[in-house]
Short mmCIF file of C-alpha atoms and ligand atoms in Angstrom, two decimals:
data_model
loop_
_atom_site.label_atom_id
_atom_site.label_comp_id
_atom_site.label_asym_id
_atom_site.label_seq_id
_atom_site.Cartn_x
_atom_site.Cartn_y
_atom_site.Cartn_z
CA UNK C 1469 41.13 -70.02 6.39
CA UNK C 1470 37.80 -68.27 6.14
CA UNK C 1471 38.57 -64.63 5.33
CA UNK C 1472 36.56 -61.50 6.18
CA UNK C 1473 33.98 -60.44 3.63
CA UNK C 1474 34.90 -57.33 1.58
CA UNK C 1475 33.90 -54.19 3.46
CA UNK C 1476 32.98 -52.15 0.41
CA UNK C 1477 30.35 -54.32 -1.33
CA UNK C 1478 26.78 -53.20 -0.58
CA UNK C 1479 25.48 -56.67 -1.49
CA UNK C 1480 27.39 -58.21 1.42
CA UNK C 1481 26.16 -55.84 4.14
CA UNK C 1482 23.01 -54.92 6.04
CA UNK C 1483 19.91 -56.58 4.59
CA UNK C 1484 22.11 -58.41 2.08
CA UNK C 1485 24.74 -59.82 4.44
CA UNK C 1486 24.97 -63.61 4.41
CA UNK C 1487 23.96 -65.74 7.38
CA UNK C 1488 26.74 -67.95 8.69
CA UNK C 1489 24.44 -70.51 10.26
CA UNK C 1490 21.73 -73.07 9.59
CA UNK C 1491 18.97 -73.65 12.13
CA UNK C 1492 15.61 -75.19 12.97
CA UNK C 1493 12.98 -73.13 14.78
CA UNK C 1494 9.98 -75.38 15.48
CA UNK C 1495 7.59 -72.74 16.85
CA UNK C 1496 7.85 -69.15 15.76
CA UNK C 1497 6.04 -66.56 17.87
CA UNK C 1498 2.96 -65.36 15.99
CA UNK C 1499 1.19 -62.00 16.09
CA UNK C 1500 -2.40 -62.07 14.82
CA UNK C 1501 -4.03 -65.23 13.62
CA UNK C 1502 -2.69 -67.62 10.98
CA UNK C 1503 -5.58 -68.33 8.56
CA UNK C 1504 -6.87 -71.86 9.09
CA UNK C 1505 -6.90 -72.52 5.33
CA UNK C 1506 -3.15 -71.85 5.05
CA UNK C 1507 -1.33 -75.16 5.40
CA UNK C 1508 1.91 -75.95 3.61
CA UNK C 1509 5.44 -74.72 2.99
CA UNK C 1510 6.73 -71.39 1.76
CA UNK C 1511 10.20 -71.97 0.30
CA UNK C 1512 12.53 -69.08 -0.49
CA UNK C 1513 15.95 -68.97 -2.12
CA UNK C 1514 18.69 -66.36 -2.34
CA UNK C 1515 22.43 -65.80 -2.52
CA UNK C 1516 24.22 -66.42 0.77
CA UNK C 1517 27.95 -66.89 0.15
CA UNK C 1518 29.50 -69.42 2.49
CA UNK C 1519 32.90 -67.71 2.22
CA UNK C 1520 34.27 -64.39 1.06
CA UNK C 1521 34.69 -64.58 -2.72
CA UNK C 1522 37.93 -64.26 -4.59
CA UNK C 1523 37.95 -61.02 -6.56
CA UNK C 1524 34.85 -58.85 -6.93
CA UNK C 1525 31.54 -60.24 -5.69
CA UNK C 1526 28.33 -60.18 -7.71
CA UNK C 1527 24.91 -60.36 -6.06
CA UNK C 1528 23.89 -63.15 -8.46
CA UNK C 1529 26.88 -65.35 -7.63
CA UNK C 1530 26.51 -66.25 -3.92
CA UNK C 1531 25.80 -69.82 -2.77
CA UNK C 1532 22.09 -70.54 -2.55
CA UNK C 1533 20.46 -70.78 0.85
CA UNK C 1534 16.93 -72.09 1.25
CA UNK C 1535 14.50 -70.82 3.88
CA UNK C 1536 11.36 -72.88 4.55
CA UNK C 1537 8.37 -71.74 6.59
CA UNK C 1538 6.09 -74.68 7.42
CA UNK C 1539 2.60 -73.42 8.27
CA UNK C 1540 0.20 -75.99 9.73
CA UNK C 1541 -2.89 -75.57 11.92
CA UNK C 1542 -1.89 -72.10 13.02
CA UNK C 1543 1.71 -73.05 13.87
CA UNK C 1544 4.76 -71.87 11.95
CA UNK C 1545 8.08 -73.74 11.92
CA UNK C 1546 11.20 -72.51 10.12
CA UNK C 1547 14.32 -74.15 8.75
CA UNK C 1548 17.22 -72.85 6.66
CA UNK C 1549 19.88 -74.81 4.81
CA UNK C 1550 22.54 -74.07 2.23
CA UNK C 1551 22.15 -75.93 -1.02
CA UNK C 1552 25.17 -78.22 -0.87
CA UNK C 1553 26.30 -77.88 -4.46
CA UNK C 1554 29.65 -79.27 -5.67
CA UNK C 1555 31.13 -75.76 -5.25
CA UNK C 1556 29.73 -75.44 -1.73
CA UNK C 1557 31.11 -78.87 -0.75
CA UNK C 1558 34.60 -78.21 -2.10
CA UNK C 1559 34.85 -74.84 -0.35
CA UNK C 1560 33.35 -76.32 2.82
CA UNK C 1561 36.01 -79.03 2.83
CA UNK C 1562 38.78 -76.49 2.23
CA UNK C 1563 37.40 -73.99 4.75
CA UNK C 1564 37.74 -71.02 2.41
CA UNK C 1565 36.37 -69.38 -0.70
CA UNK C 1566 37.92 -70.68 -3.92
CA UNK C 1567 35.71 -69.03 -6.49
CA UNK C 1568 35.43 -65.72 -8.29
CA UNK C 1569 31.95 -64.50 -9.22
CA UNK C 1570 30.33 -66.91 -11.70
CA UNK C 1571 33.42 -69.16 -11.41
CA UNK C 1572 35.41 -66.79 -13.59
CA UNK C 1573 38.77 -68.41 -14.43
CA UNK C 1574 40.63 -65.18 -13.67
CA UNK C 1575 39.96 -65.44 -9.92
CA UNK C 1576 38.90 -69.05 -9.34
CA UNK C 1577 40.85 -72.10 -8.22
CA UNK C 1578 41.24 -74.46 -11.24
CA UNK C 1579 39.20 -77.06 -9.36
CA UNK C 1580 36.25 -74.63 -9.32
CA UNK C 1581 36.61 -74.02 -13.05
CA UNK C 1582 36.70 -77.77 -13.61
CA UNK C 1583 33.61 -78.35 -11.43
CA UNK C 1584 31.50 -75.79 -13.34
CA UNK C 1585 29.06 -76.00 -10.44
CA UNK C 1586 25.65 -74.50 -9.95
CA UNK C 1587 25.17 -72.14 -7.03
CA UNK C 1588 21.42 -72.94 -7.05
CA UNK C 1589 20.55 -69.55 -5.56
CA UNK C 1590 17.67 -68.04 -7.54
CA UNK C 1591 14.41 -69.93 -7.18
CA UNK C 1592 12.93 -73.07 -5.67
CA UNK C 1593 10.10 -74.90 -7.41
CA UNK C 1594 7.97 -77.95 -6.58
CA UNK C 1595 7.13 -80.10 -9.62
CA UNK C 1596 6.72 -83.79 -10.38
CA UNK C 1597 7.26 -84.72 -6.73
CA UNK C 1598 10.63 -82.95 -6.59
CA UNK C 1599 11.78 -79.74 -4.94
CA UNK C 1600 14.28 -78.08 -7.28
CA UNK C 1601 16.68 -75.26 -6.39
CA UNK C 1602 17.36 -73.32 -9.57
CA UNK C 1603 19.74 -70.87 -11.15
CA UNK C 1604 19.92 -70.24 -14.86
CA UNK C 1605 23.37 -71.42 -15.88
CA UNK C 1606 23.20 -75.05 -14.74
CA UNK C 1607 20.87 -78.01 -14.26
CA UNK C 1608 18.43 -77.91 -11.33
CA UNK C 1609 19.53 -79.19 -7.93
CA UNK C 1610 17.15 -81.38 -5.95
CA UNK C 1611 16.62 -80.98 -2.21
CA UNK C 1612 14.42 -82.81 0.29
CA UNK C 1613 11.12 -80.90 0.64
CA UNK C 1614 10.98 -81.36 4.41
CA UNK C 1615 14.57 -81.49 5.70
CA UNK C 1616 16.02 -79.35 2.85
CA UNK C 1617 18.87 -81.87 2.68
CA UNK C 1618 20.66 -81.70 -0.67
CA UNK C 1619 20.14 -84.65 -3.02
CA UNK C 1620 22.09 -83.60 -6.12
CA UNK C 1621 21.60 -82.52 -9.70
CA UNK C 1622 18.33 -83.39 -11.41
CA UNK C 1623 18.96 -84.15 -15.09
CA UNK C 1624 15.53 -85.61 -15.86
CA UNK C 1625 16.80 -89.19 -16.13
CA UNK C 1626 19.74 -88.12 -18.23
CA UNK C 1627 17.66 -86.21 -20.77
CA UNK C 1628 18.68 -82.66 -19.75
CA UNK C 1629 22.18 -81.96 -21.04
CA UNK C 1630 22.26 -78.20 -20.48
CA UNK C 1631 21.05 -75.55 -18.07
CA UNK C 1632 17.53 -74.75 -16.88
CA UNK C 1633 16.05 -71.32 -16.28
CA UNK C 1634 15.22 -70.24 -12.73
CA UNK C 1635 11.74 -69.30 -14.00
CA UNK C 1636 9.96 -72.39 -15.33
CA UNK C 1637 6.24 -72.00 -16.04
CA UNK C 1638 3.77 -74.48 -14.58
CA UNK C 1639 0.59 -75.09 -16.57
CA UNK C 1640 -2.18 -75.65 -14.04
CA UNK C 1641 -4.43 -77.33 -16.63
CA UNK C 1642 -1.95 -79.93 -17.86
CA UNK C 1643 0.50 -80.13 -14.96
CA UNK C 1644 3.32 -79.51 -17.46
CA UNK C 1645 6.43 -77.58 -16.57
CA UNK C 1646 7.66 -75.56 -19.55
CA UNK C 1647 11.16 -74.13 -19.29
CA UNK C 1648 14.02 -72.67 -21.27
CA UNK C 1649 17.75 -73.30 -21.02
CA UNK C 1650 19.83 -70.30 -22.05
CA UNK C 1651 23.33 -70.75 -23.49
CA UNK C 1652 22.30 -74.35 -24.00
CA UNK C 1653 25.40 -75.33 -25.97
CA UNK C 1654 27.90 -73.86 -23.54
CA UNK C 1655 28.66 -70.56 -21.81
CA UNK C 1656 27.92 -67.51 -23.94
CA UNK C 1657 26.38 -69.48 -26.79
CA UNK C 1658 23.26 -67.99 -28.45
CA UNK C 1659 21.31 -71.26 -28.31
CA UNK C 1660 18.14 -71.36 -26.19
CA UNK C 1661 16.63 -74.75 -25.44
CA UNK C 1662 12.86 -75.05 -25.02
CA UNK C 1663 11.83 -77.97 -22.81
CA UNK C 1664 8.61 -79.51 -21.55
CA UNK C 1665 8.36 -81.86 -18.56
CA UNK C 1666 5.06 -83.65 -18.03
CA UNK C 1667 3.10 -83.64 -14.78
CA UNK C 1668 5.19 -86.54 -13.47
CA UNK C 1669 8.45 -84.69 -14.09
CA UNK C 1670 9.47 -86.61 -17.23
CA UNK C 1671 11.21 -84.54 -19.89
CA UNK C 1672 9.03 -85.13 -22.94
CA UNK C 1673 10.09 -82.46 -25.42
CA UNK C 1674 13.22 -80.43 -26.19
CA UNK C 1675 13.92 -78.03 -29.05
CA UNK C 1676 16.70 -75.56 -29.79
CA UNK C 1677 16.04 -71.93 -30.71
CA UNK C 1678 18.81 -69.78 -32.14
CA UNK C 1679 18.91 -66.28 -30.59
CA UNK C 1680 20.53 -63.38 -32.49
CA UNK C 1681 23.33 -63.07 -29.91
CA UNK C 1682 24.37 -64.58 -26.54
CA UNK C 1683 22.72 -62.76 -23.66
CA UNK C 1684 21.57 -62.99 -20.08
CA UNK C 1685 18.09 -64.37 -20.58
CA UNK C 1686 16.47 -64.57 -17.18
CA UNK C 1687 12.74 -65.08 -17.71
CA UNK C 1688 10.30 -65.93 -20.47
CA UNK C 1689 6.52 -66.16 -20.75
CA UNK C 1690 4.00 -68.70 -21.88
CA UNK C 1691 0.39 -68.68 -23.01
CA UNK C 1692 -1.89 -71.59 -23.80
CA UNK C 1693 -0.68 -71.48 -27.42
CA UNK C 1694 2.73 -69.75 -27.41
CA UNK C 1695 6.14 -69.70 -25.76
CA UNK C 1696 7.57 -66.18 -25.80
CA UNK C 1697 11.35 -65.83 -25.54
CA UNK C 1698 12.61 -62.25 -25.18
CA UNK C 1699 16.26 -61.53 -25.95
CA UNK C 1700 17.58 -58.26 -24.51
CA UNK C 1701 20.96 -56.63 -25.24
CA UNK C 1702 22.60 -57.58 -21.95
CA UNK C 1703 25.13 -59.62 -23.88
CA UNK C 1704 27.46 -62.36 -22.74
CA UNK C 1705 30.99 -62.66 -24.12
CA UNK C 1706 33.68 -65.24 -23.42
CA UNK C 1707 36.15 -62.97 -25.20
CA UNK C 1708 35.47 -60.18 -22.71
CA UNK C 1709 35.54 -62.59 -19.76
CA UNK C 1710 38.96 -63.96 -20.75
CA UNK C 1711 40.33 -60.41 -21.02
CA UNK C 1712 39.08 -59.52 -17.55
CA UNK C 1713 36.34 -57.26 -19.00
CA UNK C 1714 32.70 -57.72 -17.92
CA UNK C 1715 31.37 -61.13 -18.99
CA UNK C 1716 27.88 -59.61 -19.20
CA UNK C 1717 27.50 -56.05 -20.48
CA UNK C 1718 24.91 -53.66 -21.92
CA UNK C 1719 25.11 -53.31 -25.72
CA UNK C 1720 21.97 -51.36 -26.66
CA UNK C 1721 22.85 -51.19 -30.35
CA UNK C 1722 21.98 -54.87 -30.62
CA UNK C 1723 18.30 -54.10 -29.87
CA UNK C 1724 15.56 -56.25 -28.35
CA UNK C 1725 14.36 -59.37 -30.16
CA UNK C 1726 11.39 -61.47 -29.12
CA UNK C 1727 10.52 -64.91 -30.45
CA UNK C 1728 7.00 -66.32 -30.42
CA UNK C 1729 7.17 -70.10 -30.76
CA UNK C 1730 3.98 -72.15 -31.20
CA UNK C 1731 3.69 -74.17 -28.01
CA UNK C 1732 2.52 -77.29 -29.80
CA UNK C 1733 4.68 -76.65 -32.85
CA UNK C 1734 8.27 -76.17 -33.90
CA UNK C 1735 10.97 -73.53 -33.45
CA UNK C 1736 11.06 -73.55 -37.27
CA UNK C 1737 7.73 -71.69 -37.09
CA UNK C 1738 8.99 -69.05 -34.64
CA UNK C 1739 7.94 -65.44 -35.36
CA UNK C 1740 10.56 -62.84 -34.39
CA UNK C 1741 9.62 -59.30 -33.32
CA UNK C 1742 11.95 -56.32 -32.72
CA UNK C 1743 11.97 -53.39 -30.35
CA UNK C 1744 14.18 -50.67 -28.91
CA UNK C 1745 16.71 -51.76 -26.29
CA UNK C 1746 15.25 -52.48 -22.87
CA UNK C 1747 15.59 -55.10 -20.17
CA UNK C 1748 13.10 -57.30 -18.34
CA UNK C 1749 14.18 -59.50 -15.49
CA UNK C 1750 10.65 -60.70 -14.73
CA UNK C 1751 7.28 -61.06 -16.39
CA UNK C 1752 3.96 -61.10 -14.56
CA UNK C 1753 2.00 -63.25 -17.01
CA UNK C 1754 0.95 -63.68 -20.64
CA UNK C 1755 -2.19 -64.87 -22.38
CA UNK C 1756 -3.92 -65.31 -25.75
CA UNK C 1757 -6.79 -63.07 -26.77
CA UNK C 1758 -9.90 -64.38 -28.57
CA UNK C 1759 -8.76 -62.63 -31.78
CA UNK C 1760 -5.42 -64.43 -31.83
CA UNK C 1761 -3.17 -61.78 -30.28
CA UNK C 1762 -0.62 -62.49 -27.56
CA UNK C 1763 -0.45 -60.24 -24.50
CA UNK C 1764 2.61 -60.14 -22.21
CA UNK C 1765 2.80 -58.15 -18.97
CA UNK C 1766 6.44 -57.28 -18.32
CA UNK C 1767 8.32 -55.45 -15.55
CA UNK C 1768 10.40 -53.39 -17.95
CA UNK C 1769 13.55 -51.31 -17.40
CA UNK C 1770 14.88 -48.85 -19.99
CA UNK C 1771 18.39 -50.25 -19.39
CA UNK C 1772 19.71 -53.32 -17.57
CA UNK C 1773 20.27 -52.95 -13.81
CA UNK C 1774 23.27 -54.43 -12.00
CA UNK C 1775 25.54 -54.72 -15.05
CA UNK C 1776 28.01 -52.34 -16.78
CA UNK C 1777 28.90 -51.26 -20.29
CA UNK C 1778 31.43 -53.47 -22.12
CA UNK C 1779 34.31 -51.30 -20.93
CA UNK C 1780 33.22 -51.62 -17.31
CA UNK C 1781 31.68 -48.14 -16.92
CA UNK C 1782 28.25 -47.98 -15.27
CA UNK C 1783 25.27 -47.80 -17.63
CA UNK C 1784 23.50 -45.06 -15.70
CA UNK C 1785 24.11 -42.68 -12.80
CA UNK C 1786 21.09 -43.99 -10.89
CA UNK C 1787 19.81 -47.51 -10.33
CA UNK C 1788 17.45 -48.36 -13.22
CA UNK C 1789 13.89 -49.01 -12.06
CA UNK C 1790 11.27 -51.17 -13.75
CA UNK C 1791 7.57 -50.55 -14.31
CA UNK C 1792 4.76 -52.79 -15.48
CA UNK C 1793 3.97 -52.58 -19.20
CA UNK C 1794 1.73 -54.60 -21.50
CA UNK C 1795 3.05 -55.81 -24.86
CA UNK C 1796 0.58 -56.97 -27.50
CA UNK C 1797 1.78 -59.08 -30.43
CA UNK C 1798 -0.10 -60.13 -33.54
CA UNK C 1799 1.51 -63.42 -34.58
CA UNK C 1800 -0.75 -63.66 -37.62
CA UNK C 1801 0.08 -60.18 -38.91
CA UNK C 1802 2.93 -59.06 -41.18
CA UNK C 1803 4.57 -56.55 -38.88
CA UNK C 1804 7.61 -57.43 -36.80
CA UNK C 1805 6.77 -54.76 -34.22
CA UNK C 1806 4.33 -54.80 -31.31
CA UNK C 1807 2.48 -52.31 -29.17
CA UNK C 1808 3.25 -51.25 -25.61
CA UNK C 1809 1.06 -49.62 -22.99
CA UNK C 1810 2.04 -48.70 -19.43
CA UNK C 1811 -0.12 -50.55 -16.89
CA UNK C 1812 1.21 -48.83 -13.79
CA UNK C 1813 3.88 -46.28 -12.92
CA UNK C 1814 5.08 -47.56 -9.54
CA UNK C 1815 8.72 -48.63 -9.73
CA UNK C 1816 8.45 -52.36 -9.13
CA UNK C 1817 9.97 -55.83 -9.33
CA UNK C 1818 9.18 -59.46 -8.57
CA UNK C 1819 5.76 -59.57 -10.29
CA UNK C 1820 3.58 -62.57 -9.40
CA UNK C 1821 0.00 -63.73 -9.84
CA UNK C 1822 -2.43 -66.39 -8.72
CA UNK C 1823 -0.38 -69.04 -10.48
CA UNK C 1824 -3.37 -71.18 -11.36
CA UNK C 1825 -3.77 -68.57 -14.15
CA UNK C 1826 -0.29 -68.80 -15.66
CA UNK C 1827 -0.70 -68.41 -19.42
CA UNK C 1828 -4.38 -67.53 -19.15
CA UNK C 1829 -6.40 -64.29 -19.11
CA UNK C 1830 -6.15 -63.06 -15.52
CA UNK C 1831 -7.28 -60.24 -13.28
CA UNK C 1832 -4.98 -60.02 -10.26
CA UNK C 1833 -1.25 -59.36 -10.09
CA UNK C 1834 1.11 -58.56 -7.22
CA UNK C 1835 4.59 -57.06 -7.05
CA UNK C 1836 7.18 -55.47 -4.83
CA UNK C 1837 6.77 -51.70 -5.25
CA UNK C 1838 8.09 -48.29 -4.37
CA UNK C 1839 4.72 -47.15 -3.06
CA UNK C 1840 5.59 -43.42 -3.02
CA UNK C 1841 7.21 -43.64 -6.47
CA UNK C 1842 10.72 -42.93 -5.13
CA UNK C 1843 13.07 -44.31 -7.74
CA UNK C 1844 15.61 -46.19 -5.66
CA UNK C 1845 16.15 -49.86 -4.93
CA UNK C 1846 15.78 -49.41 -1.16
CA UNK C 1847 12.51 -47.49 -1.65
CA UNK C 1848 11.04 -50.47 -3.49
CA UNK C 1849 10.15 -51.92 -0.10
CA UNK C 1850 6.33 -52.21 -0.22
CA UNK C 1851 3.78 -54.39 -1.96
CA UNK C 1852 1.27 -53.64 -4.70
CA UNK C 1853 -1.86 -55.40 -5.95
CA UNK C 1854 -2.99 -54.54 -9.47
CA UNK C 1855 -6.53 -55.33 -10.59
CA UNK C 1856 -6.30 -55.57 -14.38
CA UNK C 1857 -10.08 -55.43 -14.70
CA UNK C 1858 -10.47 -52.04 -13.00
CA UNK C 1859 -6.90 -50.80 -13.50
CA UNK C 1860 -6.67 -49.95 -9.82
CA UNK C 1861 -3.44 -50.43 -7.90
CA UNK C 1862 -3.51 -50.75 -4.11
CA UNK C 1863 -0.33 -50.67 -2.06
CA UNK C 1864 1.06 -51.20 1.42
CA UNK C 1865 4.45 -50.41 2.82
CA UNK C 1866 6.11 -51.37 6.08
CA UNK C 1867 7.42 -48.76 8.49
CA UNK C 1868 10.96 -47.52 9.05
CA UNK C 1869 13.47 -48.86 6.54
CA UNK C 1870 11.84 -52.29 6.56
CA UNK C 1871 11.84 -54.24 3.28
CA UNK C 1872 9.23 -56.58 1.83
CA UNK C 1873 10.48 -59.52 -0.21
CA UNK C 1874 8.77 -60.92 -3.29
CA UNK C 1875 5.04 -61.58 -2.72
CA UNK C 1876 3.78 -65.14 -3.19
CA UNK C 1877 0.06 -65.81 -3.68
CA UNK C 1878 -1.63 -68.83 -2.07
CA UNK C 1879 -5.25 -69.62 -3.00
CA UNK C 1880 -7.68 -70.09 -0.10
CA UNK C 1881 -8.47 -73.52 -1.52
CA UNK C 1882 -8.27 -75.44 -4.77
CA UNK C 1883 -11.64 -74.14 -5.97
CA UNK C 1884 -11.29 -70.55 -4.69
CA UNK C 1885 -11.93 -67.75 -7.18
CA UNK C 1886 -8.92 -66.04 -8.74
CA UNK C 1887 -7.35 -63.73 -6.16
CA UNK C 1888 -9.24 -65.24 -3.21
CA UNK C 1889 -6.44 -66.21 -0.86
CA UNK C 1890 -3.33 -64.96 0.85
CA UNK C 1891 -0.25 -63.02 -0.06
CA UNK C 1892 2.95 -64.05 1.69
CA UNK C 1893 6.07 -61.92 1.98
CA UNK C 1894 9.14 -62.13 4.18
CA UNK C 1895 9.75 -58.69 5.67
CA UNK C 1896 13.12 -57.52 6.98
CA UNK C 1897 12.87 -55.36 10.11
CA UNK C 1898 15.71 -52.88 9.86
CA UNK C 1899 15.68 -51.81 13.52
CA UNK C 1900 15.99 -55.32 14.96
CA UNK C 1901 17.80 -56.83 11.95
CA UNK C 1902 15.33 -59.72 12.00
CA UNK C 1903 12.65 -61.00 9.62
CA UNK C 1904 8.95 -61.81 9.79
CA UNK C 1905 6.83 -64.02 7.60
CA UNK C 1906 3.90 -61.71 6.82
CA UNK C 1907 0.51 -63.08 5.73
CA UNK C 1908 -1.94 -60.73 3.99
CA UNK C 1909 -5.49 -61.20 2.81
CA UNK C 1910 -4.67 -60.91 -0.90
CA UNK C 1911 -7.82 -58.87 -1.56
CA UNK C 1912 -7.00 -56.39 1.22
CA UNK C 1913 -3.29 -55.69 0.81
CA UNK C 1914 -3.54 -52.03 2.00
CA UNK C 1915 -4.85 -53.28 5.37
CA UNK C 1916 -1.46 -54.83 6.13
CA UNK C 1917 -0.68 -58.33 7.38
CA UNK C 1918 -3.32 -60.38 9.19
CA UNK C 1919 -0.57 -62.41 10.84
CA UNK C 1920 3.18 -62.23 11.39
CA UNK C 1921 5.49 -65.10 12.36
CA UNK C 1922 8.63 -63.68 13.93
CA UNK C 1923 12.17 -64.94 13.39
CA UNK C 1924 14.92 -63.86 15.75
CA UNK C 1925 17.33 -63.51 12.80
CA UNK C 1926 17.35 -61.97 9.35
CA UNK C 1927 16.44 -63.69 6.10
CA UNK C 1928 18.87 -61.95 3.76
CA UNK C 1929 17.55 -60.14 0.70
CA UNK C 1930 16.99 -62.93 -1.78
CA UNK C 1931 15.19 -63.62 -5.00
CA UNK C 1932 12.29 -66.00 -5.40
CA UNK C 1933 10.15 -68.54 -3.63
CA UNK C 1934 7.08 -70.68 -4.00
CA UNK C 1935 4.37 -72.32 -1.97
CA UNK C 1936 3.72 -76.06 -1.71
CA UNK C 1937 0.37 -76.89 -0.15
CA UNK C 1938 0.15 -79.70 2.39
CA UNK C 1939 -2.34 -81.63 0.27
CA UNK C 1940 -0.56 -81.30 -3.09
FE1 FE2 H 497 14.36 -63.95 -11.21
#
């Protein structure tokens, strides 16, 4: 029987509470005017547990639910569907939750442990003619780009044996998708696979990089010439997991280690750099400089959010907040250190850019921000646009306790200048407990949305999404 959700978990209530339904809304009411150049699909993904979990819940462990906004000729249609993973299907058939967070054996039905299923809840990416729902511990899961019907695991014609990151990097010049697979040789192993799929979605290259210790490795960055793999001391341990201690925990003494791997070369030529402990969930971008240096713009926390110390105690009294910093590496030099400068002091997350400039020198970045600098997760409810050329940061925040989701940039057209286009964000309206798709002119973020498409229900707080243009 489907049991009530735990009353005491903040990630199962309010903005975070799961939807219990799937629906199709063919014509959303619109305020303002949908830009005529904006035609395509905005896909979003996030955790939306089908059933109450067994044992403690973790925000990263809920079943993935996709939300698709189809914008065409000024009309907006909406559809949401769970990703029907093996775990989702088994629990659906049984009519109850069978799994502890991350399928931990301590709380999960043995069938769940045996399935070792993805929850496919973190990102959704269009590449090689496939729409892939992603999380970082398993292979991608393919869904239909129009109906959102689940198709099954994508293993790149049998070539992908391990997991795939939720944050692949798409090279606009080559059409390649570059991605990592953390814990590539099994849970809590220190092996990081580096993969390349060509523009047609064929896996054409795979290498294995050995990290100094097993860790939660969420994102990486790429330039034209380098793949940058940062390893932070949010460690993973099977030993702890089997004892009922935290599977992932903060061990700052292990330090930060960052590998620069030549993109057209071998992991044998990797250069490792070291730094004080810190944690980065998400990077904005990276690029090569004319004098051979490598620049990485990272949303950096001093300590890891959302995870404890090895003995289960919290890392900090307050929720750790990230801010945007710039790291500069010299891969030709002799030093194993690198420089850091702060780019902006707004607490932020979910950094994005005009993705045609992934891996290239770029000017415009966007992120979810605490616009008044309040250092709390709920206060990080606005949007920011940083102009790296001028250093200026312009922000906008919704009223009340409303919350903006991750911003996604859409160019006005294929040949539009960098930053000329729209910024899309799904905004939760606290008072009505419903959500709007908000469309901004990306060069005028402080002016607020130029159009809103209104849902009558809430899109729960989720993670990431991407745009697929109608003509792609
Ligand atoms: Fe992420």
